[in-house]
Coordinates of C-alpha atoms in Angstrom, one line a residue:
M1 CA 47.5 16.2 178.7
T2 CA 48.7 12.9 180.2
E3 CA 45.8 10.9 182.3
L4 CA 46.8 11.0 185.9
L5 CA 43.5 9.4 188.4
G6 CA 41.9 7.5 184.9
G7 CA 38.9 9.9 184.7
S8 CA 37.8 11.4 181.4
A9 CA 37.9 15.0 183.1
V10 CA 41.2 14.5 182.8
F11 CA 42.1 12.8 180.0
N12 CA 39.9 15.6 178.2
P13 CA 39.3 18.5 180.2
E14 CA 36.4 21.1 179.5
W15 CA 38.5 24.2 179.8
T16 CA 36.8 26.6 181.3
K17 CA 37.8 30.8 180.2
S18 CA 38.7 33.3 183.0
S19 CA 35.5 36.0 183.7
C20 CA 39.0 38.2 182.3
G21 CA 38.8 37.6 179.0
S22 CA 36.4 38.7 176.3
Q23 CA 34.5 35.7 173.7
D24 CA 36.2 38.0 170.6
G25 CA 39.3 37.4 171.7
G26 CA 41.8 39.6 173.5
D27 CA 44.4 38.2 176.2
C28 CA 43.0 35.7 178.3
V29 CA 43.9 32.6 179.8
E30 CA 41.6 28.8 180.7
W31 CA 41.6 26.5 183.0
A32 CA 40.2 23.3 183.7
P33 CA 38.3 23.1 186.4
S34 CA 37.4 18.7 186.7
V35 CA 40.7 18.5 186.4
A36 CA 42.0 20.7 189.6
L37 CA 39.0 18.5 191.4
A38 CA 40.4 15.3 190.4
T39 CA 43.5 15.9 191.1
G40 CA 44.8 19.5 192.8
T41 CA 45.9 20.6 190.1
V42 CA 45.5 23.2 188.3
P43 CA 46.2 23.4 184.8
V44 CA 46.4 27.1 182.6
R45 CA 46.0 27.3 179.3
D46 CA 46.4 30.3 176.2
S47 CA 43.0 30.6 175.0
K48 CA 44.5 31.6 172.3
A49 CA 46.8 29.1 171.7
P50 CA 44.7 26.0 172.6
A51 CA 47.1 23.6 171.2
R52 CA 50.2 24.7 172.8
P53 CA 51.6 23.2 175.8
H54 CA 50.0 24.6 179.1
L55 CA 51.1 25.3 183.0
A56 CA 50.0 23.0 185.7
V57 CA 50.0 25.0 189.2
S58 CA 48.7 23.3 192.5
S59 CA 45.3 24.4 193.9
A60 CA 46.8 26.8 196.7
A61 CA 48.6 28.6 193.7
W62 CA 45.8 29.2 191.5
Q63 CA 44.3 30.8 194.2
V64 CA 46.6 32.9 195.3
F65 CA 46.9 34.1 191.4
V66 CA 42.9 34.7 191.3
N67 CA 43.0 36.1 195.0
G68 CA 45.5 38.7 193.1
V69 CA 43.8 39.4 190.2
G70 CA 40.6 40.3 192.1
R71 CA 42.2 43.0 193.8
E72 CA 44.1 44.6 190.6
G73 CA 40.5 44.7 189.2

């Protein structure tokens, strides 16, 4: 990921696995809260393929997604 604001949290983010995923695999996404906090943009990636490109969505779009998924579960 390209460094946007000069902080290590943006350059080398710590990824957090979604609560929907299990530790032993399964379909899951990870997101980087430190980048979201620093930039307002939420990076999202496939936990099974972390080296592949990731998506970046606005914090507002991420919140809508999380709220929608929460209602389904």
